[in-house]
């Protein structure tokens, strides 16, 4: 086996990956082409994992996407680390654990290791796998009254039985890091005084300023991945749409694309165009809601009302053209459940212009409201290096200088034939995120315009589906960033394993970076400028 | 700042005239499926089988639809020639949770016309949360009707619950209810809070708010549109009558038999 420094980095990046892998690791690599993307699959022994990780991340500039754990019939488990890089390359690193084995080396301490941090913690809770060297396992998805040693994703747990609880440890203390005279922790949540999603935050403070924030999530864990197992694809689609209602179409699309990849279904051109259209309509509405949230948190009432009017206008418009305000039931494997009528198309085209104009005016006014900007600028900063190390995605990463968007770099639906830019800002603060929301919304209106002016004719759904057993990964750019849907189905069309890696899961992990050393009154602003969904994270 | 004042004034009044008049703007509600007469039992069985949440039930001569179990998946309406039930554009769906409606009604008067609301998200998909949030926007503006959010359960008259009650939220929900002074009411919004919705009852969710706290009023929908939630609040204070949750076997209006 060659060591890391035997291969110079520039050479490694330009060379053919599979060939180099064979040469360095002296092992086979399977190569498959999925559309325009190349998928390399390699096997890995647990003791080699850290070295391979370092090689892929450092020398090849791969980024970590997700960790997929599956239970095998003999009680063993397989772990697949999925990494990607541009242009269009995926690496699946397969690692097998026998029925008795429980430990895998942790990659958290390595380059960009933090991006896998929460994945390891989640796998420890749900599958009982120990990641040797991880600084903090346990107490993550499952809270303090969940019994030790019961791992819900394992086959021996019946999903439809009620949970068994234990008495929480009376000596349990929340983790506190700040040690200073007069330091104390202020708990916030999980119930808030407004219409807010459940989550808990521990603000560590010495009186005036908050030094550190420890978010505690998964109050909304509904075990979606577990209860999807054994369900027919039709029923699992309901879960895919409804685990995160404000990004229902994006996740429905992620799920359906995985089904289509497994069963070899060709989606008709009109359905591809309409899927793109609905996805952008959802993004537009989502970003309008995020802007409303930011205006609200700064108590700029008129701006919040203006943004809320835009949001409600888009909700009504969505309902008119797709029968549901949040696009539930619009998508199905093979295409779409409903077509766009000519009347709806005209209605949509006119409304998009009006919304674009209103957003433009609102942005124009906000830019010159100094009291508003004072609240956002240099608040909740995410540094580019941190964003990369944590593998952050979506508007938050793009506001921190990372030019990455799955619509552009791994195009799906009809994105390849659409002209659009990916807005990137460098500052990484609350204002940069607001600008990204506005600029992305503007791009969405431009995409909608292009699609509405050249909608292909034809059917909106492929013919009946013939089920095939198999597994596939689908990546979509949800409103909040990259979402990965891993699906394994059996030949009768039932789900064997469904793994969702939503952008809110990835980005909540980086929230603490932005919530350090700030004044108390800035907390709602940092929260709203992230605009994350707990339902999407918790599943 | 003067710009903002001007902007606000120029926008004019956008608020709905509901509850004085019915809202007729398009897109305020996904509508609901209605019961219908069907000539063959096969068609009825087909419709019953297509509904993933058993909202549609076969009855003599057709199907009836219970809005409380509907998740608006649209699978019972179809663009092709399959049997499909008609959908209306209603939104006044709120109703009492139990048959002890008389007892509930007797207590309505204690609230007068105003309500203070405590909201608990017990594992909702966030669409319910988003729709509830719209009640504060200028279109719906619940303040004009005397409905207010309160920062503490000690001041709350009603507990608004969404979600199937995830395991970790059962204590926070129960504690919020216990902390509220009498008289108090619980309003469950959305299919998940009513019966668990697509999540059902499982190792991770109780399968409805009534498993943890006594529910007085339910607001069906997945998610219930803002006007439906408003109807639920108006029902609690006795300013609107409850809806009929089950749409019986009837001839579709305007269509020949």
Coordinates of N, CA, C and O in Angstrom, one line a residue, chain B residues 61-173:
Chain B
X61 N -74.8 2.1 -1.7 CA -75.0 2.9 -2.9 C -73.9 3.9 -3.2 O -74.1 4.8 -4.0
X62 N -72.8 3.8 -2.5 CA -71.7 4.7 -2.8 C -70.6 4.8 -1.8 O -70.4 3.8 -1.1
X63 N -70.0 5.9 -1.7 CA -68.9 6.1 -0.7 C -69.2 7.4 0.2 O -69.7 8.3 -0.3
X64 N -68.7 7.3 1.4 CA -68.8 8.5 2.3 C -67.3 8.9 2.6 O -66.5 8.0 2.7
X65 N -67.1 10.1 2.9 CA -65.7 10.5 3.1 C -65.6 11.3 4.5 O -66.4 12.2 4.7
X66 N -64.7 10.8 5.3 CA -64.5 11.5 6.6 C -63.3 12.4 6.5 O -62.1 11.9 6.4
X67 N -63.5 13.7 6.6 CA -62.4 14.7 6.4 C -61.4 14.6 7.5 O -60.2 14.9 7.3
X68 N -61.8 14.0 8.6 CA -60.8 14.0 9.7 C -59.7 13.0 9.4 O -58.6 13.1 10.0
X69 N -59.9 12.1 8.5 CA -58.8 11.1 8.2 C -58.1 11.5 6.8 O -57.3 10.8 6.4
X70 N -58.6 12.6 6.2 CA -58.1 12.9 4.9 C -56.7 13.6 4.9 O -56.5 14.4 5.8
X71 N -55.8 13.2 4.1 CA -54.5 13.8 4.0 C -54.2 14.5 2.7 O -53.1 14.8 2.3
X72 N -55.3 14.8 2.0 CA -55.2 15.6 0.7 C -54.2 15.0 -0.2 O -53.4 15.7 -0.8
X73 N -54.1 13.7 -0.4 CA -53.1 13.1 -1.3 C -53.6 13.1 -2.7 O -52.8 12.8 -3.6
X74 N -54.9 13.4 -2.9 CA -55.5 13.6 -4.2 C -55.6 12.2 -5.0 O -55.8 12.2 -6.2
X75 N -55.4 11.1 -4.3 CA -55.4 9.9 -5.0 C -56.9 9.4 -5.3 O -57.1 8.5 -6.1
X76 N -57.9 10.1 -4.7 CA -59.2 9.7 -5.0 C -59.8 10.7 -6.1 O -61.0 10.6 -6.5
X77 N -59.0 11.6 -6.6 CA -59.4 12.3 -7.8 C -58.4 12.0 -8.9 O -57.3 11.7 -8.7
X78 N -58.9 12.1 -10.1 CA -58.1 11.5 -11.1 C -58.4 12.3 -12.4 O -59.5 12.8 -12.6
X79 N -57.4 12.4 -13.2 CA -57.6 13.1 -14.5 C -58.0 12.1 -15.6 O -58.4 12.5 -16.7
X80 N -57.9 10.8 -15.3 CA -58.3 9.8 -16.3 C -59.7 9.4 -16.0 O -60.4 10.0 -15.3
X81 N -60.1 8.2 -16.6 CA -61.5 7.8 -16.5 C -61.7 6.9 -15.3 O -62.8 6.3 -15.2
X82 N -60.8 6.8 -14.4 CA -61.0 6.0 -13.2 C -62.1 6.6 -12.4 O -62.3 7.8 -12.5
X83 N -62.7 5.8 -11.5 CA -63.7 6.5 -10.6 C -63.1 7.5 -9.7 O -62.0 7.3 -9.2
X84 N -63.7 8.6 -9.6 CA -63.1 9.7 -8.7 C -64.2 10.4 -8.0 O -65.3 10.5 -8.5
X85 N -63.9 10.8 -6.7 CA -64.9 11.5 -6.0 C -64.8 13.0 -6.2 O -63.7 13.5 -6.6
X86 N -65.9 13.7 -6.1 CA -65.8 15.2 -6.3 C -65.2 15.9 -5.1 O -65.3 15.4 -4.0
X87 N -64.4 17.0 -5.4 CA -63.8 17.8 -4.3 C -64.5 19.1 -4.3 O -64.7 19.7 -5.4
X88 N -64.8 19.6 -3.1 CA -65.3 21.0 -3.0 C -64.2 21.9 -2.6 O -63.1 21.5 -2.5
X89 N -64.5 23.2 -2.5 CA -63.5 24.2 -2.1 C -63.7 24.7 -0.7 O -63.3 25.8 -0.4
X90 N -64.2 23.8 0.2 CA -64.6 24.3 1.5 C -63.3 24.4 2.4 O -62.2 24.0 2.0
X91 N -63.5 25.0 3.6 CA -62.4 25.0 4.6 C -63.0 25.0 6.0 O -62.2 24.9 6.9
X92 N -64.3 25.2 6.2 CA -64.8 25.2 7.5 C -65.0 23.7 8.0 O -66.0 23.1 7.8
X93 N -63.9 23.2 8.5 CA -63.9 21.7 8.8 C -63.8 21.4 10.2 O -63.9 20.2 10.6
X94 N -63.6 22.4 11.1 CA -63.4 22.1 12.5 C -64.7 21.5 13.2 O -65.8 21.9 12.8
X95 N -64.4 20.6 14.1 CA -65.6 20.0 14.8 C -65.2 19.6 16.2 O -64.0 19.6 16.5
X96 N -66.2 19.2 17.0 CA -65.8 18.7 18.3 C -65.2 17.3 18.2 O -65.6 16.6 17.3
X97 N -64.4 17.1 19.2 CA -63.7 15.8 19.1 C -64.6 14.6 19.6 O -64.4 13.5 19.2
X98 N -65.5 15.0 20.5 CA -66.3 13.9 21.0 C -67.8 14.2 20.9 O -68.2 15.3 20.5
X99 N -68.6 13.3 21.3 CA -70.1 13.6 21.2 C -70.6 14.4 22.4 O -71.7 14.8 22.4
X100 N -69.7 14.6 23.4 CA -70.1 15.4 24.5 C -70.1 16.9 24.2 O -69.7 17.7 24.9
X101 N -70.6 17.2 23.0 CA -70.5 18.5 22.5 C -71.3 19.5 23.3 O -70.9 20.6 23.5
X102 N -72.4 19.1 23.9 CA -73.3 19.9 24.7 C -72.5 20.5 25.9 O -72.5 21.7 26.2
X103 N -71.7 19.6 26.5 CA -70.9 20.0 27.7 C -69.9 21.1 27.3 O -69.6 22.0 27.9
X104 N -69.2 20.8 26.1 CA -68.2 21.8 25.6 C -68.9 23.1 25.3 O -68.4 24.1 25.7
X105 N -70.0 23.1 24.7 CA -70.7 24.3 24.3 C -71.1 25.1 25.5 O -70.9 26.3 25.5
X106 N -71.5 24.4 26.6 CA -71.8 25.1 27.8 C -70.7 26.0 28.4 O -70.9 27.0 29.0
X107 N -69.5 25.5 28.1 CA -68.3 26.2 28.6 C -67.7 27.3 27.7 O -66.9 28.1 28.1
X108 N -68.2 27.3 26.5 CA -67.7 28.3 25.5 C -67.7 29.7 26.1 O -66.9 30.5 25.8
X109 N -68.9 30.0 26.8 CA -69.1 31.4 27.2 C -68.0 31.9 28.1 O -67.8 33.2 28.2
X110 N -67.4 31.1 28.8 CA -66.4 31.6 29.8 C -65.2 32.3 29.1 O -64.6 33.1 29.8
X111 N -65.0 32.0 27.9 CA -63.9 32.7 27.2 C -64.3 34.1 26.7 O -63.4 34.8 26.2
X112 N -65.6 34.4 26.7 CA -66.0 35.6 26.1 C -65.7 35.5 24.6 O -66.0 34.5 24.0
X113 N -65.1 36.6 24.0 CA -64.8 36.5 22.6 C -63.4 36.4 22.3 O -63.0 36.4 21.2
X114 N -62.5 36.4 23.4 CA -61.1 36.5 23.1 C -60.4 35.2 23.6 O -60.9 34.5 24.5
X115 N -59.3 34.9 23.0 CA -58.6 33.7 23.3 C -57.1 34.0 23.4 O -56.6 34.7 22.5
X116 N -56.4 33.4 24.3 CA -54.9 33.4 24.3 C -54.4 32.0 24.0 O -54.9 31.0 24.7
X117 N -53.5 31.9 23.1 CA -53.2 30.6 22.5 C -51.8 30.2 22.8 O -50.8 31.1 22.7
X118 N -51.6 29.0 23.2 CA -50.2 28.4 23.4 C -50.1 27.3 22.3 O -51.0 26.5 22.2
X119 N -49.0 27.4 21.5 CA -48.9 26.5 20.4 C -47.8 25.5 20.8 O -46.7 25.9 21.2
X120 N -48.1 24.2 20.6 CA -47.0 23.2 20.8 C -46.9 22.3 19.5 O -47.9 21.8 19.1
X121 N -45.7 22.3 19.0 CA -45.4 21.5 17.8 C -45.0 20.2 18.3 O -43.9 20.0 18.9
X122 N -45.8 19.2 18.2 CA -45.5 17.8 18.8 C -45.1 16.9 17.7 O -45.5 15.8 17.6
X123 N -44.2 17.4 16.8 CA -43.7 16.5 15.7 C -44.4 16.7 14.4 O -44.4 15.8 13.6
X124 N -44.9 17.9 14.1 CA -45.5 18.2 12.8 C -44.5 18.3 11.7 O -43.3 18.5 12.0
X125 N -44.9 18.1 10.5 CA -44.0 18.1 9.4 C -43.6 19.5 9.0 O -42.8 19.7 8.1
X126 N -44.1 20.5 9.7 CA -43.9 21.9 9.6 C -44.8 22.6 8.6 O -44.8 23.8 8.5
X127 N -45.6 21.9 7.8 CA -46.6 22.5 7.0 C -47.7 23.1 7.9 O -48.2 24.2 7.7
X128 N -48.1 22.3 8.9 CA -49.1 22.8 9.9 C -48.6 24.0 10.6 O -49.3 25.0 10.8
X129 N -47.3 24.0 11.0 CA -46.7 25.2 11.6 C -46.7 26.4 10.7 O -47.0 27.5 11.1
X130 N -46.4 26.1 9.4 CA -46.4 27.2 8.5 C -47.8 27.8 8.3 O -47.9 29.0 8.2
X131 N -48.8 26.9 8.2 CA -50.1 27.4 8.0 C -50.6 28.2 9.2 O -51.3 29.2 9.1
X132 N -50.3 27.7 10.4 CA -50.6 28.4 11.6 C -50.0 29.8 11.7 O -50.5 30.8 12.1
X133 N -48.7 29.8 11.2 CA -48.0 31.1 11.1 C -48.6 32.1 10.2 O -48.6 33.3 10.5
X134 N -49.3 31.6 9.2 CA -50.0 32.5 8.3 C -51.1 33.3 9.0 O -51.5 34.3 8.5
X135 N -51.6 32.8 10.1 CA -52.7 33.5 10.8 C -52.2 34.9 11.2 O -53.0 35.7 11.5
X136 N -50.9 35.1 11.3 CA -50.4 36.4 11.7 C -50.2 37.3 10.5 O -49.8 38.5 10.6
X137 N -50.3 36.7 9.3 CA -50.0 37.6 8.1 C -51.2 38.5 7.8 O -52.3 38.2 8.3
X138 N -51.0 39.5 7.0 CA -52.1 40.5 6.8 C -53.4 39.9 6.2 O -54.5 40.4 6.4
X139 N -53.2 38.8 5.5 CA -54.4 38.2 4.8 C -55.4 37.7 5.9 O -56.6 37.7 5.7
X140 N -54.9 37.1 7.0 CA -55.7 36.4 7.9 C -55.8 37.1 9.2 O -56.9 37.2 9.9
X141 N -54.7 37.7 9.7 CA -54.6 38.6 10.8 C -55.6 38.2 12.0 O -56.6 38.8 12.2
X142 N -55.2 37.2 12.7 CA -56.1 36.7 13.8 C -56.3 37.6 14.9 O -57.3 37.5 15.7
X143 N -55.4 38.6 15.0 CA -55.6 39.6 16.1 C -56.9 40.3 16.1 O -57.5 40.7 17.1
X144 N -57.4 40.6 14.8 CA -58.6 41.4 14.7 C -59.8 40.6 15.3 O -60.8 41.2 15.5
X145 N -59.6 39.3 15.5 CA -60.7 38.5 16.0 C -60.5 38.3 17.5 O -61.3 37.5 18.1
X146 N -59.5 38.9 18.1 CA -59.3 38.7 19.5 C -58.5 37.5 19.9 O -58.5 37.0 21.0
X147 N -57.7 36.9 18.9 CA -56.9 35.7 19.2 C -55.5 36.2 19.3 O -54.9 36.8 18.4
X148 N -54.8 35.8 20.4 CA -53.4 36.2 20.6 C -52.6 35.0 21.0 O -53.0 34.1 21.7
X149 N -51.3 35.1 20.6 CA -50.3 34.1 21.1 C -49.9 34.6 22.5 O -49.8 35.8 22.7
X150 N -49.6 33.6 23.4 CA -49.1 34.0 24.7 C -47.8 33.3 24.9 O -47.6 32.2 24.5
X151 N -46.8 34.1 25.5 CA -45.5 33.5 25.7 C -45.5 32.5 26.9 O -44.4 31.9 27.1
X152 N -46.5 32.3 27.6 CA -46.5 31.3 28.7 C -47.8 30.6 28.8 O -48.9 31.1 28.6
X153 N -47.7 29.3 29.1 CA -49.0 28.5 29.2 C -49.8 29.0 30.4 O -51.0 28.8 30.4
X154 N -49.2 29.7 31.4 CA -50.0 30.2 32.5 C -51.1 31.2 32.1 O -52.0 31.4 32.8
X155 N -50.9 31.8 31.0 CA -51.9 32.8 30.5 C -52.7 32.2 29.4 O -53.5 33.0 28.8
X156 N -52.6 31.0 29.1 CA -53.2 30.4 27.9 C -54.6 29.9 28.2 O -54.9 29.3 29.2
X157 N -55.5 30.2 27.2 CA -56.9 29.6 27.3 C -56.9 28.3 26.5 O -57.6 27.3 26.9
X158 N -56.2 28.3 25.4 CA -56.3 27.0 24.6 C -54.8 26.6 24.2 O -53.9 27.4 24.0
X159 N -54.7 25.3 24.0 CA -53.5 24.7 23.6 C -53.7 24.2 22.2 O -54.6 23.4 21.9
X160 N -52.9 24.8 21.3 CA -53.0 24.4 19.9 C -51.9 23.3 19.6 O -50.8 23.6 19.8
X161 N -52.3 22.1 19.2 CA -51.3 21.1 19.0 C -51.3 20.6 17.6 O -52.3 20.4 17.0
X162 N -50.1 20.4 17.1 CA -49.9 19.8 15.7 C -48.9 18.7 15.9 O -48.1 18.7 16.7
X163 N -49.1 17.7 15.0 CA -48.1 16.6 14.9 C -48.6 15.4 15.7 O -49.6 15.5 16.5
X164 N -48.1 14.2 15.4 CA -48.5 12.9 15.9 C -48.1 12.7 17.4 O -48.3 11.6 17.9
X165 N -47.5 13.7 18.0 CA -46.8 13.6 19.3 C -45.7 12.6 19.3 O -45.8 11.4 19.7
X166 N -44.5 13.1 18.9 CA -43.3 12.3 18.9 C -43.0 12.0 20.3 O -43.4 12.7 21.2
X167 N -42.2 10.9 20.5 CA -42.0 10.4 21.8 C -41.3 11.5 22.7 O -41.7 11.6 23.9
X168 N -40.4 12.2 22.2 CA -39.7 13.2 23.0 C -40.6 14.4 23.3 O -40.2 15.2 24.2
X169 N -41.7 14.6 22.6 CA -42.6 15.8 22.8 C -43.7 15.4 23.8 O -44.5 16.3 24.1
X170 N -43.8 14.2 24.2 CA -45.0 13.8 25.0 C -45.0 14.5 26.4 O -46.0 15.0 26.9
X171 N -43.8 14.7 27.0 CA -43.7 15.4 28.3 C -43.9 16.9 28.1 O -44.7 17.4 28.8
X172 N -43.2 17.5 27.2 CA -43.4 19.0 27.0 C -44.9 19.3 26.7 O -45.4 20.3 27.2
X173 N -45.6 18.4 25.9 CA -47.0 18.7 25.7 C -47.8 18.5 26.9 O -48.6 19.4 27.3

